[in-house]
Short mmCIF file of C-alpha atoms in Angstrom, two decimals:
data_model
loop_
_atom_site.label_atom_id
_atom_site.label_comp_id
_atom_site.label_asym_id
_atom_site.label_seq_id
_atom_site.Cartn_x
_atom_site.Cartn_y
_atom_site.Cartn_z
CA MET A 16 118.74 128.45 132.22
CA ALA A 17 117.52 125.69 134.53
CA TYR A 18 118.67 122.82 132.36
CA THR A 19 119.85 119.64 134.02
CA VAL A 20 121.12 116.44 132.51
CA THR A 21 118.70 113.90 133.91
CA PRO A 22 119.58 110.23 133.78
CA SER A 23 117.32 108.30 131.42
CA PRO A 24 114.30 106.84 133.23
CA ALA A 25 114.15 103.10 133.70
CA GLY A 26 112.46 101.46 130.73
CA PRO A 27 111.25 103.20 127.59
CA VAL A 28 109.74 106.68 127.75
CA GLY A 29 106.04 106.41 126.88
CA SER A 30 103.56 103.56 126.82
CA GLN A 31 103.86 100.01 125.63
CA TYR A 32 101.74 100.83 122.54
CA CYS A 33 104.68 102.18 120.52
CA VAL A 34 103.60 102.38 116.91
CA CYS A 35 107.10 102.86 115.52
CA LYS A 36 110.26 104.92 115.67
CA VAL A 37 110.60 108.36 114.09
CA GLU A 38 113.88 109.87 112.93
CA LEU A 39 114.19 113.65 113.37
CA SER A 40 116.73 115.60 111.28
CA ILE A 41 117.76 119.03 112.61
CA CYS A 42 119.07 122.12 110.78
CA GLY A 43 119.70 125.60 112.18
CA GLN A 44 119.61 128.90 110.30
CA ASN A 45 121.05 132.32 111.24
CA LEU A 46 122.01 131.22 114.74
CA LEU A 47 123.27 133.76 117.25
CA ASP A 48 127.03 134.35 117.10
CA ARG A 49 128.37 133.96 120.64
CA ASP A 50 132.09 133.70 119.79
CA VAL A 51 134.27 136.82 119.58
CA THR A 52 136.99 135.66 117.20
CA SER A 53 134.99 133.10 115.19
CA LYS A 54 131.43 131.88 114.63
CA SER A 55 129.43 129.80 117.12
CA ASP A 56 130.04 126.04 117.39
CA PRO A 57 126.44 124.86 117.81
CA PHE A 58 125.02 121.54 118.98
CA CYS A 59 121.38 120.61 119.56
CA VAL A 60 119.92 118.87 122.62
CA LEU A 61 116.56 117.06 122.55
CA PHE A 62 114.40 116.95 125.69
CA MET A 63 111.08 115.17 126.26
CA GLU A 64 108.61 116.10 128.97
CA VAL A 65 108.17 113.19 131.40
CA ASN A 66 105.90 113.69 134.44
CA GLY A 67 106.17 117.47 134.11
CA LYS A 68 109.99 117.56 133.88
CA TRP A 69 112.25 117.95 130.85
CA VAL A 70 114.40 114.84 130.42
CA GLU A 71 117.36 114.92 128.04
CA LEU A 72 117.07 112.21 125.37
CA ASP A 73 120.04 112.89 123.09
CA ARG A 74 122.47 115.41 121.57
CA THR A 75 123.79 116.04 118.09
CA GLU A 76 127.44 116.46 117.23
CA THR A 77 128.99 119.96 117.37
CA ALA A 78 129.13 121.88 114.07
CA VAL A 79 132.36 123.89 114.22
CA ASN A 80 132.27 127.55 113.21
CA ASN A 81 128.81 127.35 111.62
CA LEU A 82 125.73 129.53 112.07
CA ASN A 83 123.70 127.43 109.59
CA PRO A 84 124.38 123.85 110.70
CA ALA A 85 122.83 120.70 109.22
CA PHE A 86 123.48 118.08 111.90
CA ALA A 87 124.47 114.60 110.73
CA LYS A 88 123.40 112.94 113.98
CA LYS A 89 119.66 112.16 113.93
CA PHE A 90 117.32 111.95 116.91
CA ILE A 91 115.31 108.72 117.12
CA VAL A 92 112.09 108.88 119.16
CA ASP A 93 109.38 106.29 119.89
CA TYR A 94 106.10 107.60 118.44
CA HIS A 95 102.81 107.11 120.31
CA PHE A 96 99.75 108.53 118.57
CA GLU A 97 97.56 108.33 121.68
CA GLU A 98 99.88 110.47 123.83
CA VAL A 99 100.81 114.15 123.84
CA GLN A 100 104.59 113.89 123.47
CA LYS A 101 106.11 117.28 124.27
CA LEU A 102 109.60 117.86 122.86
CA LYS A 103 112.08 120.69 123.34
CA PHE A 104 115.00 121.37 120.97
CA ALA A 105 117.65 123.56 122.60
CA LEU A 106 120.76 124.85 120.79
CA PHE A 107 124.02 125.71 122.52
CA ASP A 108 127.39 127.09 121.47
CA GLN A 109 130.05 124.67 122.67
CA ASP A 110 132.68 126.53 124.67
CA LYS A 111 134.25 123.80 126.77
CA SER A 112 134.45 120.02 126.69
CA SER A 113 132.02 119.84 129.63
CA THR A 114 128.78 117.81 129.38
CA GLN A 115 127.05 120.30 131.72
CA LEU A 116 124.79 122.53 129.61
CA TYR A 117 125.22 125.58 131.85
CA GLU A 118 128.90 125.62 130.78
CA HIS A 119 127.85 126.46 127.19
CA ASP A 120 126.25 129.58 125.69
CA PHE A 121 122.51 129.23 125.01
CA LEU A 122 121.48 129.94 121.38
CA GLY A 123 117.71 129.46 121.63
CA GLU A 124 115.08 126.76 121.89
CA PHE A 125 111.83 125.58 120.35
CA SER A 126 109.11 123.39 121.93
CA CYS A 127 106.25 121.50 120.28
CA THR A 128 104.60 118.08 120.26
CA LEU A 129 105.87 115.18 118.18
CA GLY A 130 102.38 115.07 116.64
CA THR A 131 102.90 118.62 115.28
CA ILE A 132 106.12 117.56 113.56
CA VAL A 133 104.85 114.33 111.99
CA SER A 134 101.59 115.90 110.80
CA SER A 135 103.61 118.53 108.87
CA LYS A 136 106.55 116.20 107.99
CA LYS A 137 108.85 119.24 108.09
CA ILE A 138 108.58 122.45 110.11
CA THR A 139 110.70 125.62 110.36
CA ARG A 140 110.20 127.75 113.47
CA THR A 141 111.75 130.73 115.28
CA LEU A 142 114.16 129.97 118.11
CA LEU A 143 113.27 131.64 121.41
CA LEU A 144 115.38 132.80 124.33
CA GLY A 145 114.51 132.06 127.96
CA ASN A 146 112.42 135.25 128.19
CA GLY A 147 110.25 134.16 125.25
CA LYS A 148 111.78 136.68 122.83
CA PRO A 149 113.26 135.61 119.46
CA ALA A 150 116.92 134.52 119.51
CA GLY A 151 117.95 137.07 116.88
CA LYS A 152 117.04 135.75 113.44
CA GLY A 153 117.72 132.18 114.54
CA MET A 154 115.48 129.45 113.11
CA ILE A 155 115.29 125.68 113.46
CA THR A 156 114.07 123.19 110.84
CA ILE A 157 112.93 119.73 111.96
CA ALA A 158 112.11 116.98 109.44
CA ALA A 159 110.48 113.67 110.40
CA GLN A 160 110.83 110.28 108.77
CA GLU A 161 109.46 106.92 109.87
CA LEU A 162 112.22 104.48 110.70
CA SER A 163 110.89 101.25 109.36
CA ASP A 164 111.16 99.25 106.18
CA ASN A 165 107.50 98.71 105.37
CA ARG A 166 108.10 96.63 102.25
CA VAL A 167 106.51 93.19 102.03
CA ILE A 168 107.24 90.44 99.51
CA THR A 169 104.52 88.18 98.06
CA LEU A 170 105.71 84.93 96.48
CA SER A 171 103.83 82.31 94.48
CA MET A 172 105.81 79.05 94.42
CA ALA A 173 105.43 75.68 92.69
CA GLY A 174 107.49 72.54 92.08
CA ARG A 175 107.98 70.17 89.16
CA LYS A 176 109.25 66.58 89.06
CA LEU A 177 110.39 66.57 92.69
CA ASP A 178 112.06 63.39 93.96
CA LYS A 179 109.70 60.65 95.15
CA LYS A 180 110.34 59.93 98.84
CA ASP A 181 107.40 57.71 99.87
CA LEU A 182 107.50 53.96 99.11
CA PHE A 183 103.81 53.55 98.40
CA GLY A 184 102.93 56.95 96.99
CA LYS A 185 104.23 60.31 95.91
CA SER A 186 105.89 62.91 98.14
CA ASP A 187 104.08 65.40 100.41
CA PRO A 188 106.30 68.43 99.72
CA PHE A 189 106.66 71.73 101.59
CA LEU A 190 109.21 74.54 101.42
CA GLU A 191 111.22 76.35 104.08
CA PHE A 192 112.85 79.76 103.57
CA HIS A 193 115.97 80.59 105.61
CA LYS A 194 118.25 83.62 105.96
CA PRO A 195 121.73 83.82 107.52
CA GLY A 196 121.58 84.74 111.22
CA ASP A 197 124.08 86.90 113.13
CA ASP A 198 125.77 83.73 114.37
CA GLY A 199 126.38 82.51 110.79
CA LYS A 200 123.71 79.77 111.07
CA TRP A 201 120.65 79.62 108.85
CA MET A 202 117.50 80.98 110.48
CA LEU A 203 114.00 79.83 109.51
CA VAL A 204 111.82 82.68 108.20
CA HIS A 205 108.81 80.98 106.59
CA ARG A 206 107.35 77.51 106.04
CA THR A 207 104.71 76.83 103.39
CA GLU A 208 101.79 74.48 103.83
CA VAL A 209 102.18 70.79 102.90
CA ILE A 210 100.76 69.65 99.54
CA LYS A 211 99.82 65.96 99.76
CA TYR A 212 100.57 63.17 97.25
CA THR A 213 102.25 65.10 94.44
CA LEU A 214 105.61 65.66 92.78
CA ASP A 215 104.27 68.82 91.09
CA PRO A 216 103.01 70.96 94.00
CA VAL A 217 101.52 74.44 93.72
CA TRP A 218 101.71 76.28 97.04
CA LYS A 219 99.41 79.13 98.08
CA PRO A 220 100.91 82.62 97.62
CA PHE A 221 102.31 84.01 100.88
CA THR A 222 103.44 87.42 102.09
CA VAL A 223 106.24 88.18 104.56
CA PRO A 224 107.98 91.43 105.54
CA LEU A 225 111.07 92.00 103.41
CA VAL A 226 113.03 92.67 106.62
CA SER A 227 112.10 89.18 107.86
CA LEU A 228 113.17 87.43 104.65
CA CYS A 229 116.46 89.18 103.90
CA ASP A 230 116.89 92.03 106.44
CA GLY A 231 115.79 94.38 103.65
CA ASP A 232 118.92 93.53 101.62
CA MET A 233 117.77 92.31 98.19
CA GLU A 234 121.24 90.94 97.36
CA LYS A 235 121.59 88.86 100.56
CA LEU A 236 121.67 85.08 100.00
CA ILE A 237 118.62 83.17 101.17
CA LYS A 238 118.17 79.39 101.22
CA VAL A 239 115.05 77.54 100.07
CA VAL A 240 114.78 73.93 101.31
CA CYS A 241 112.25 71.36 100.07
CA TYR A 242 111.13 68.50 102.34
CA ASP A 243 108.74 65.56 102.13
CA TYR A 244 106.40 65.76 105.12
CA ASP A 245 106.25 62.88 107.62
CA SER A 246 103.68 62.88 110.44
CA ASP A 247 106.32 61.70 112.94
CA GLY A 248 108.31 64.90 112.36
CA GLY A 249 111.21 63.14 110.60
CA HIS A 250 110.71 65.00 107.33
CA ASP A 251 112.77 63.69 104.39
CA PHE A 252 115.13 66.13 102.70
CA ILE A 253 114.39 66.50 98.95
CA GLY A 254 116.77 69.31 97.99
CA GLU A 255 117.72 72.94 98.40
CA LEU A 256 118.88 76.02 96.55
CA GLN A 257 120.41 79.37 97.37
CA THR A 258 119.27 82.58 95.72
CA SER A 259 118.51 86.24 96.52
CA VAL A 260 115.38 88.38 96.52
CA ALA A 261 116.85 90.35 93.59
CA ARG A 262 116.96 87.08 91.61
CA LEU A 263 113.44 86.05 92.71
CA CYS A 264 112.18 89.41 91.43
CA GLU A 265 113.06 88.33 87.90
CA ALA A 266 109.92 86.15 88.00
CA GLN A 267 106.94 87.68 86.25
CA ASP A 268 103.40 86.34 85.82
CA ALA A 269 104.08 85.62 82.14
CA SER A 270 107.61 84.25 82.60
CA PRO A 271 108.17 82.24 85.81
CA LEU A 272 111.66 81.74 87.20
CA GLU A 273 112.87 78.11 87.36
CA LEU A 274 115.53 77.09 89.89
CA GLU A 275 117.13 73.67 90.28
CA CYS A 276 116.53 71.90 93.59
CA ILE A 277 119.78 70.13 94.54
CA ASN A 278 120.48 67.30 97.00
CA PRO A 279 124.26 67.70 97.71
CA LYS A 280 124.68 64.06 98.88
CA LYS A 281 123.12 62.68 95.70
CA GLN A 282 125.14 65.17 93.64
CA LYS A 283 128.38 63.77 95.15
CA LYS A 284 127.42 60.11 94.73
CA LYS A 285 125.88 60.05 91.25
CA LYS A 286 127.86 61.12 88.23
CA ASN A 287 124.81 61.66 86.03
CA TYR A 288 122.82 63.47 88.77
CA LYS A 289 120.98 66.46 87.36
CA ASN A 290 118.69 67.69 90.13
CA SER A 291 115.97 66.62 92.55
CA GLY A 292 113.34 68.61 90.72
CA ILE A 293 112.61 72.20 89.81
CA ILE A 294 111.36 74.93 92.16
CA ILE A 295 109.30 77.45 90.20
CA VAL A 296 108.84 81.08 91.26
CA LYS A 297 105.53 81.85 89.54
CA SER A 298 105.51 85.47 90.66
CA CYS A 299 107.32 87.77 93.07
CA LYS A 300 105.94 91.17 94.02
CA ILE A 301 107.32 93.71 96.47
CA THR A 302 104.84 96.26 97.82
CA ARG A 303 104.64 98.59 100.80
CA ASP A 304 102.56 97.74 103.86
CA PHE A 305 101.71 101.29 104.85
CA SER A 306 101.42 102.28 108.51
CA PHE A 307 99.33 104.96 110.20
CA LEU A 308 102.40 107.20 110.33
CA ASP A 309 102.96 106.73 106.58
CA TYR A 310 99.49 108.18 105.96
CA ILE A 311 100.05 111.09 108.40
CA LEU A 312 103.50 111.90 106.96
CA GLY A 313 101.89 111.61 103.52
CA GLY A 314 99.62 114.54 104.39
CA CYS A 315 96.42 112.89 105.67
CA GLN A 316 94.44 115.27 107.90
CA LEU A 317 92.30 114.06 110.81
CA MET A 318 89.02 116.00 110.77
CA PHE A 319 87.58 116.26 114.29
CA THR A 320 83.91 116.90 115.20
CA VAL A 321 82.34 116.90 118.68
CA GLY A 322 78.72 115.93 119.42
CA ILE A 323 77.41 116.87 122.89
CA ASP A 324 74.33 115.44 124.63
CA PHE A 325 72.04 118.19 126.01
CA THR A 326 69.11 115.96 127.02
CA ALA A 327 67.15 116.56 130.24
CA SER A 328 68.55 113.44 131.96
CA ASN A 329 71.83 115.36 132.41
CA GLY A 330 70.14 117.59 135.03
CA ASN A 331 69.94 121.36 135.36
CA PRO A 332 73.41 122.78 134.60
CA GLN A 333 72.98 125.35 137.39
CA GLU A 334 72.91 122.58 140.02
CA PRO A 335 76.02 120.72 141.23
CA SER A 336 74.29 117.35 140.68
CA SER A 337 74.11 118.02 136.90
CA LEU A 338 76.63 116.37 134.57
CA HIS A 339 76.83 119.74 132.76
CA TYR A 340 77.54 121.68 135.97
CA ILE A 341 80.91 123.41 135.63
CA ASN A 342 82.64 123.03 138.98
CA PRO A 343 84.83 125.69 140.68
CA LEU A 344 87.87 124.24 138.87
CA GLY A 345 86.17 125.13 135.58
CA THR A 346 85.54 121.56 134.42
CA ASN A 347 83.10 118.63 134.30
CA GLU A 348 83.11 115.18 132.66
CA TYR A 349 82.02 116.60 129.28
CA LEU A 350 84.90 119.10 129.27
CA SER A 351 87.38 116.47 130.49
CA ALA A 352 86.47 114.18 127.57
CA ILE A 353 86.73 117.05 125.05
CA TRP A 354 90.18 118.01 126.37
CA ALA A 355 91.48 114.43 126.55
CA VAL A 356 90.65 113.57 122.93
CA GLY A 357 90.91 117.03 121.39
CA GLN A 358 94.42 117.83 122.58
CA ILE A 359 95.74 114.75 120.73
CA ILE A 360 93.69 115.10 117.53
CA GLN A 361 94.28 118.85 117.07
CA ASP A 362 97.93 118.27 116.12
CA TYR A 363 96.76 116.41 113.00
CA ASP A 364 94.46 119.11 111.58
CA SER A 365 96.29 122.02 109.95
CA ASP A 366 93.63 124.73 110.41
CA LYS A 367 92.51 123.47 113.87
CA MET A 368 88.91 124.56 113.16
CA PHE A 369 86.51 121.99 114.62
CA PRO A 370 82.71 121.78 114.23
CA ALA A 371 80.99 121.38 117.63
CA LEU A 372 77.40 120.14 117.54
CA GLY A 373 74.75 119.56 120.18
CA PHE A 374 71.67 117.32 120.30
CA GLY A 375 68.57 116.80 122.45
CA ALA A 376 67.90 120.46 123.39
CA GLN A 377 65.23 123.05 122.69
CA LEU A 378 66.68 126.14 120.99
CA PRO A 379 65.62 129.78 121.06
CA PRO A 380 63.65 131.62 119.80
CA ASP A 381 60.89 129.04 119.04
CA TRP A 382 62.18 126.34 121.45
CA LYS A 383 62.00 123.53 118.91
CA VAL A 384 63.97 120.37 119.71
CA SER A 385 67.13 119.92 117.64
CA HIS A 386 69.31 116.83 117.30
CA GLU A 387 72.00 118.53 115.26
CA PHE A 388 72.75 122.17 116.10
CA ALA A 389 75.89 124.29 116.18
CA ILE A 390 76.72 125.08 119.81
CA ASN A 391 78.02 128.50 118.67
CA PHE A 392 74.50 129.09 117.19
CA ASN A 393 76.02 129.70 113.74
CA PRO A 394 74.75 126.86 111.51
CA ARG A 395 76.63 128.17 108.48
CA ASN A 396 79.90 128.20 110.38
CA PRO A 397 79.80 125.74 113.31
CA PHE A 398 83.61 125.75 113.56
CA CYS A 399 85.44 126.50 116.79
CA SER A 400 89.08 127.52 116.90
CA GLY A 401 91.02 124.70 118.56
CA VAL A 402 89.94 122.76 121.63
CA GLU A 403 89.81 126.05 123.58
CA GLY A 404 87.21 127.33 121.10
CA ILE A 405 85.02 124.25 121.66
CA VAL A 406 85.25 124.71 125.44
CA GLN A 407 84.33 128.41 125.19
CA ALA A 408 81.36 127.75 122.85
CA TYR A 409 80.14 124.96 125.15
CA SER A 410 80.24 127.13 128.28
CA ALA A 411 78.60 130.05 126.45
CA CYS A 412 75.69 128.01 125.06
CA LEU A 413 74.59 126.34 128.35
CA PRO A 414 72.48 129.27 129.67
CA HIS A 415 70.70 129.76 126.31
CA ILE A 416 69.25 126.29 125.67
CA ARG A 417 66.68 124.06 127.40
CA PHE A 418 67.68 120.47 128.03
CA TYR A 419 65.09 118.13 126.53
CA GLY A 420 65.21 114.86 124.56
CA PRO A 421 65.15 112.22 123.20
CA THR A 422 68.76 110.96 122.87
CA ASN A 423 69.11 110.60 119.10
CA PHE A 424 72.59 109.83 117.73
CA SER A 425 71.82 109.19 114.05
CA PRO A 426 71.42 112.85 112.92
CA ILE A 427 74.95 113.79 114.07
CA ILE A 428 76.49 110.57 112.71
CA ASN A 429 74.81 111.21 109.33
CA HIS A 430 75.94 114.85 109.46
CA VAL A 431 79.64 113.88 109.68
CA ALA A 432 79.12 110.99 107.23
CA ARG A 433 77.99 113.47 104.55
CA PHE A 434 81.37 115.24 104.76
CA ALA A 435 83.25 111.92 104.83
CA ALA A 436 81.35 110.83 101.70
CA GLN A 437 82.40 114.06 99.93
CA ALA A 438 86.03 113.34 100.83
CA THR A 439 85.88 109.94 99.08
CA GLN A 440 85.35 111.72 95.75
CA GLN A 441 88.99 112.88 95.86
CA GLU A 442 90.10 109.22 95.75
CA THR A 443 93.19 110.06 97.83
CA ALA A 444 94.17 109.34 101.43
CA SER A 445 93.86 113.01 102.35
CA GLN A 446 91.13 113.19 105.01
CA TYR A 447 89.78 110.94 107.77
CA PHE A 448 86.87 112.03 109.99
CA ILE A 449 86.59 111.46 113.74
CA LEU A 450 83.31 112.07 115.58
CA LEU A 451 83.47 112.28 119.38
CA ILE A 452 80.01 111.83 120.94
CA ILE A 453 79.73 112.53 124.67
CA THR A 454 76.48 111.29 126.21
CA ASP A 455 74.90 110.47 129.55
CA GLY A 456 72.53 107.70 128.67
CA VAL A 457 70.49 105.32 126.64
CA ILE A 458 70.12 105.85 122.87
CA SER A 459 66.50 106.50 121.80
CA ASP A 460 66.99 105.88 118.05
CA MET A 461 68.94 102.60 118.28
CA ASP A 462 67.76 101.20 114.90
CA GLU A 463 68.57 104.42 113.05
CA THR A 464 71.93 104.70 114.86
CA ARG A 465 72.90 101.12 113.99
CA HIS A 466 72.00 101.79 110.36
CA ALA A 467 73.99 105.07 110.36
CA VAL A 468 77.07 103.31 111.83
CA VAL A 469 76.89 100.48 109.26
CA GLN A 470 76.73 103.02 106.42
CA ALA A 471 79.54 105.11 107.97
CA SER A 472 81.76 102.00 108.18
CA LYS A 473 82.17 102.29 104.37
CA LEU A 474 83.55 105.84 104.76
CA PRO A 475 86.80 107.40 106.06
CA MET A 476 85.28 107.86 109.50
CA SER A 477 85.50 106.62 113.11
CA ILE A 478 83.18 107.28 116.05
CA ILE A 479 84.35 107.62 119.65
CA ILE A 480 81.62 107.51 122.31
CA VAL A 481 82.40 108.61 125.87
CA GLY A 482 79.65 107.79 128.36
CA VAL A 483 79.47 110.23 131.30
CA GLY A 484 77.57 109.71 134.53
CA ASN A 485 76.48 106.36 135.99
CA ALA A 486 73.84 105.18 133.50
CA ASP A 487 73.58 101.68 131.98
CA PHE A 488 75.72 101.80 128.84
CA ALA A 489 74.96 98.30 127.51
CA ALA A 490 73.69 99.73 124.21
CA MET A 491 76.99 101.56 123.65
CA GLU A 492 78.93 98.34 124.21
CA PHE A 493 76.70 96.80 121.54
CA LEU A 494 77.69 99.50 119.00
CA ASP A 495 81.40 98.93 119.76
CA GLY A 496 81.90 95.90 117.54
CA ASP A 497 84.94 94.47 119.34
CA SER A 498 83.19 91.22 120.23
CA ARG A 499 80.71 90.83 117.35
CA VAL A 500 80.03 92.37 113.94
CA LEU A 501 77.42 95.14 114.07
CA HIS A 502 74.34 94.68 111.87
CA SER A 503 71.87 97.28 110.59
CA TYR A 504 68.14 96.65 111.11
CA THR A 505 68.11 95.68 107.40
CA GLY A 506 70.57 92.85 108.18
CA GLU A 507 73.50 94.60 106.47
CA GLU A 508 76.88 94.06 108.20
CA ALA A 509 79.37 96.79 109.08
CA VAL A 510 82.39 96.38 106.78
CA ARG A 511 84.70 97.29 109.70
CA ASP A 512 84.50 98.20 113.38
CA ILE A 513 84.51 102.01 113.61
CA VAL A 514 83.02 102.61 117.09
CA GLN A 515 85.10 102.83 120.26
CA PHE A 516 83.13 103.23 123.50
CA VAL A 517 84.51 104.01 126.97
CA PRO A 518 82.63 104.88 130.17
CA PHE A 519 84.18 107.97 131.79
CA ARG A 520 83.56 106.55 135.27
CA ASN A 521 86.40 104.05 134.71
CA PHE A 522 88.81 106.99 134.38
CA ARG A 523 87.70 109.35 137.18
CA ASN A 524 90.61 108.63 139.49
CA VAL A 525 93.45 108.11 137.04
CA PRO A 526 95.67 110.60 135.17
CA LYS A 527 93.74 112.33 132.36
CA GLU A 528 96.19 110.94 129.77
CA THR A 529 94.82 107.45 130.48
CA LEU A 530 91.42 108.34 128.98
CA ALA A 531 93.04 109.57 125.76
CA LYS A 532 95.03 106.34 125.43
CA ALA A 533 91.89 104.23 125.91
CA VAL A 534 89.67 106.08 123.43
CA LEU A 535 92.34 106.56 120.75
CA ALA A 536 94.05 103.16 120.96
CA GLU A 537 92.11 101.68 118.01
CA LEU A 538 92.11 104.77 115.80
CA PRO A 539 95.45 104.31 113.95
CA GLN A 540 94.49 100.81 112.90
CA GLN A 541 91.01 101.99 111.79
CA VAL A 542 92.57 104.68 109.57
CA VAL A 543 94.99 102.19 107.97
CA GLN A 544 92.29 99.55 107.53
CA TYR A 545 90.01 101.96 105.65
CA PHE A 546 92.63 103.25 103.21
CA LYS A 547 93.94 99.71 102.56
CA GLN A 548 90.42 98.46 101.83
CA GLN A 549 90.09 101.30 99.32
CA ASN A 550 93.55 100.53 97.86
CA LEU A 551 94.70 104.08 98.59
CA PRO A 552 98.41 104.62 99.32
CA PRO A 553 99.60 107.68 101.27
CA ILE A 554 99.54 110.79 99.07
CA ASN A 555 103.31 111.24 98.90
CA SER A 556 104.36 107.59 99.03
CA GLU A 557 107.40 106.24 97.24
CA PRO A 558 107.12 103.07 95.12
CA ALA A 559 108.43 99.88 96.75
#
């Protein structure tokens, strides 16, 4: 076994776009028994592939005398949707106290991507030996959980009969919320807006992460301080109170919670001092701010469709100058784009059957132009098995079609939108559709395409456009609504930005992973934005 303990690389493994941390729990079943007088003493080692080499990330504890261990030590891994993160779980029987893995008996290993684990939430797989054969009846179970407290708290606050601090008018009150810091000092978490000229303020409701307000501990003391605003920054202290989130949660819309605002100096001086006013908690709600990973772990499937441009401007695929020419290495820019995006997305679709459609070609036998045809020539079943299936169907169809035109996008967008519309009838966060369009040039049906995109923005759907070749892609930039909201020709606005465009030429001389990161960077946020707009929690979500 060529395992080496490699020192951790400088800086975090992966890109700077870390979505969150994932906790992996490991169990083994029916492990090989390598000990003569007793059972194996297994431990599990986690490796991640970095620049083509397996780098050790962590190890579990050793389970003594146990062929069915459930390890208490969890693996914590940074999760990046837009990367293929290859992991290897290797089990060993501890024989000596050495940290060198070759000193211990090998019990089997299992490799997969992190995407495979999180899209299933829990997987059980056969352990393999170095020769690829099963390690006896040994199995490994890996369960994933997101490591983040995604609860948020929304508070509606008001005041009554607060102390008057201004000589010629009423106070201008605002509130500050503090929590105890690690150093024992109070740390500011949130400041409300200032309400001018009143002793009975009503502040706007505000939302903060529960972790920010109380470190996720509902019983932890928090301090609420009320000040009278002064433009010179010397705000006058009105009073304060200490409470907990658990106490704030007693407030309901019908029965607000009233808390006395106390000025300790006044309390000491005046015998008949009651308070400096009342702080009212009108309502307190704790909800979950779901992340992309929450939806994936909840069972949401990403449904992937490819649309390929077969218009005449691509050139004759038999000639090396053509964008569809498959070079001696077996690739071209179309195939590179399919691989880059497909290899990430396929982990999130359980059956890995993807429709692959073409547009802008004349088809046999009558050579009519089609803007929406199955590249496997089976309109009833346009599905290809995995990314490899798309690549095979693409290569096989090239000799049988005639490149033509025009470059119409709207038929394929509307095709996928019909399926996305059907998915909305389930009223659950179970499916989200991704259309990858690969094209070499200018859109002919711009008005219809704009209209199709605006309509699709209301559906669980995103569109990725990769421009190949050296054409002018200004129209594509226009569809990608990063800088302005896209409008239909009817004047209707897109409810959200669902198009991501990248020109392939910007990625010709960089590692292929860079293209995937660029085209998929916005997708997690588009998925979350859609389901939040529809008020749909993840399928298997727990209440806050």
